[in-house]
Amino acid sequence: MATLRINGTDREFPEEALPATLLDLLNTLQIDQATVVAEINGAIIERKYFAQTPIQEGQSLELVRFVGGG
Amino acid sequence: MKDILTIAGRSFTSRLFIGTGKYASNRIMAESIRASGSEMVTVALRRVDIENENDDMLCSIDRQTCLLLPNTSGARDAAEAIRLARLARAASGIHWVKLEVTPDPYYLLPDGTETLKAAEQLIADGFVVLPYINADPILAKKLQDIGTATVMPLASPIGSNQGLKTRAAIEIIIEQAVVPVVVDAGLGSPSHAAEAMEMGADAVLVNTAIATAQDPVTMARAFKLAVEAGRMAFNAGQAARQKTASASSPLTGFLRNE
């Protein structure tokens, strides 16, 4: 199994099913990529690079989006 | 002549900024923003809930009329605030940020030294920084000196609805300010907002008092009218206060001979 840490929680993927790119990962998790911003190992990934950003085992990801706030 | 508020080169006809937290639904939030006439609304960044994918709240905000102002709520120090601001810019393409650093969860009072540190870095990174601060005239001066676009002193703790507890200090901030002063946090009723505007505040930011009212849409309109009335009164120049009475009607002497 391959592990990714996503928003503070470890998630296991079968090695062969590990998404290849960040965009693939968002699709797998059924997250609307148009509204999300991502950090991989602390580095911000802009949306336009989602499709060309490779996902590798052991990475730590933060997926955030806007919510109501004052 | 139109009474325009300018912040970092952008013009606003409305002097009421709206926070988007605590609304019962995106629909009520959107209707309240419309009723308020606001042209700037704050938003926050949070982790995506992967198990419970929610609707995107940004769809409910008319971005033609409203500028999004991402905040750094949740940041407890300068480093966290800078990280949130950069994420918000990547998410929205907007380089404006409401800088807030609140290490204490009980009163949510802002940390002035961390705010100043974060503001310096963010301005160097090209951000337009609107810092949420204690009503501290010295800190307000330091922030505007390093180039913040506004200062946003609190009226009372966030969400407390206590009104202008810091009135005397905000008066000094307004007197000394060279950037717009936005009174933020704690304004609980339209009369509080009107009071801030009568004092000469350039704008106010309101969230809880509208979002948690029984009828948020009507309350949003009430705040709109109060902010307009307060601003109009400020521009009109208030009559002087005095200790003794000054008769409004002529005191005629015909009732008795003296």
CSV table of C-alpha atoms in Angstrom, one decimal, chain B residues 67-170:
chain,number,residue,atom,x,y,z
B,67,LEU,CA,-14.5,42.2,-3.8
B,68,LEU,CA,-13.6,39.1,-1.9
B,69,LEU,CA,-11.4,39.8,1.1
B,70,PRO,CA,-9.8,36.6,2.3
B,71,ASN,CA,-8.9,36.6,6.0
B,72,THR,CA,-6.2,34.8,8.0
B,73,SER,CA,-8.6,33.7,10.7
B,74,GLY,CA,-7.2,30.8,12.7
B,75,ALA,CA,-3.6,32.0,12.5
B,76,ARG,CA,-2.0,32.2,15.9
B,77,ASP,CA,1.3,33.8,14.8
B,78,ALA,CA,2.9,35.7,11.9
B,79,ALA,CA,4.1,32.5,10.1
B,80,GLU,CA,0.6,30.9,10.1
B,81,ALA,CA,-1.0,34.2,8.9
B,82,ILE,CA,1.5,34.5,6.0
B,83,ARG,CA,0.9,30.9,5.0
B,84,LEU,CA,-2.9,31.4,5.0
B,85,ALA,CA,-2.5,34.7,3.0
B,86,ARG,CA,-0.4,33.0,0.4
B,87,LEU,CA,-2.9,30.0,0.1
B,88,ALA,CA,-5.8,32.5,-0.2
B,89,ARG,CA,-4.0,34.3,-3.0
B,90,ALA,CA,-3.4,31.1,-4.8
B,91,ALA,CA,-7.0,30.0,-4.3
B,92,SER,CA,-8.6,33.3,-5.4
B,93,GLY,CA,-6.0,35.3,-7.4
B,94,ILE,CA,-6.8,38.1,-5.0
B,95,HIS,CA,-3.8,39.8,-3.4
B,96,TRP,CA,-5.9,41.6,-0.7
B,97,VAL,CA,-5.9,40.1,2.8
B,98,LYS,CA,-7.6,40.9,6.1
B,99,LEU,CA,-4.7,40.1,8.4
B,100,GLU,CA,-5.7,38.7,11.7
B,101,VAL,CA,-3.6,36.9,14.2
B,102,THR,CA,-5.5,35.8,17.3
B,103,PRO,CA,-3.6,33.4,19.6
B,104,ASP,CA,-6.2,33.6,22.4
B,105,PRO,CA,-9.3,31.5,21.6
B,106,TYR,CA,-11.4,33.0,24.5
B,107,TYR,CA,-11.4,36.7,23.6
B,108,LEU,CA,-9.9,36.3,20.1
B,109,LEU,CA,-7.9,39.5,20.7
B,110,PRO,CA,-5.3,40.2,18.0
B,111,ASP,CA,-1.6,39.9,18.7
B,112,GLY,CA,-0.1,43.3,17.7
B,113,THR,CA,3.6,42.3,17.4
B,114,GLU,CA,2.9,39.2,15.3
B,115,THR,CA,0.4,41.3,13.1
B,116,LEU,CA,3.1,43.9,12.5
B,117,LYS,CA,5.7,41.2,11.6
B,118,ALA,CA,3.3,39.5,9.2
B,119,ALA,CA,2.2,42.8,7.7
B,120,GLU,CA,5.8,43.7,6.8
B,121,GLN,CA,6.4,40.4,5.1
B,122,LEU,CA,3.1,40.4,3.2
B,123,ILE,CA,3.6,43.9,2.0
B,124,ALA,CA,7.0,42.9,0.7
B,125,ASP,CA,5.3,40.0,-1.1
B,126,GLY,CA,2.9,42.4,-2.9
B,127,PHE,CA,-0.2,42.0,-0.7
B,128,VAL,CA,-2.7,44.8,0.0
B,129,VAL,CA,-2.9,44.3,3.8
B,130,LEU,CA,-5.9,45.3,5.9
B,131,PRO,CA,-4.9,44.5,9.5
B,132,TYR,CA,-7.4,43.7,12.3
B,133,ILE,CA,-6.0,45.2,15.5
B,134,ASN,CA,-6.7,46.2,19.0
B,135,ALA,CA,-7.7,49.8,19.3
B,136,ASP,CA,-4.1,50.8,19.8
B,137,PRO,CA,-3.1,54.2,18.2
B,138,ILE,CA,0.6,53.5,18.4
B,139,LEU,CA,0.3,50.1,16.6
B,140,ALA,CA,-2.1,51.7,14.1
B,141,LYS,CA,0.6,54.3,13.3
B,142,LYS,CA,3.3,51.7,13.0
B,143,LEU,CA,1.2,49.7,10.6
B,144,GLN,CA,0.3,52.6,8.3
B,145,ASP,CA,3.9,53.7,8.3
B,146,ILE,CA,5.0,50.3,6.9
B,147,GLY,CA,2.3,50.5,4.2
B,148,THR,CA,-0.9,48.8,5.3
B,149,ALA,CA,-3.9,49.9,3.2
B,150,THR,CA,-6.2,50.4,6.2
B,151,VAL,CA,-6.2,49.9,9.9
B,152,MET,CA,-9.1,47.9,11.4
B,153,PRO,CA,-9.4,48.5,15.1
B,154,LEU,CA,-11.9,46.4,17.1
B,155,ALA,CA,-14.9,48.0,18.8
B,156,SER,CA,-15.1,45.0,21.2
B,157,PRO,CA,-14.3,41.3,21.0
B,158,ILE,CA,-15.3,39.5,17.8
B,159,GLY,CA,-18.9,38.4,17.8
B,160,SER,CA,-19.6,39.9,21.2
B,161,ASN,CA,-22.1,42.5,20.0
B,162,GLN,CA,-21.0,44.8,22.8
B,163,GLY,CA,-20.6,47.9,20.6
B,164,LEU,CA,-17.9,50.6,20.8
B,165,LYS,CA,-16.1,49.7,24.0
B,166,THR,CA,-12.9,51.2,22.6
B,167,ARG,CA,-14.4,54.5,21.6
B,168,ALA,CA,-11.8,56.8,23.1
B,169,ALA,CA,-8.8,55.0,21.5
B,170,ILE,CA,-10.6,54.7,18.1
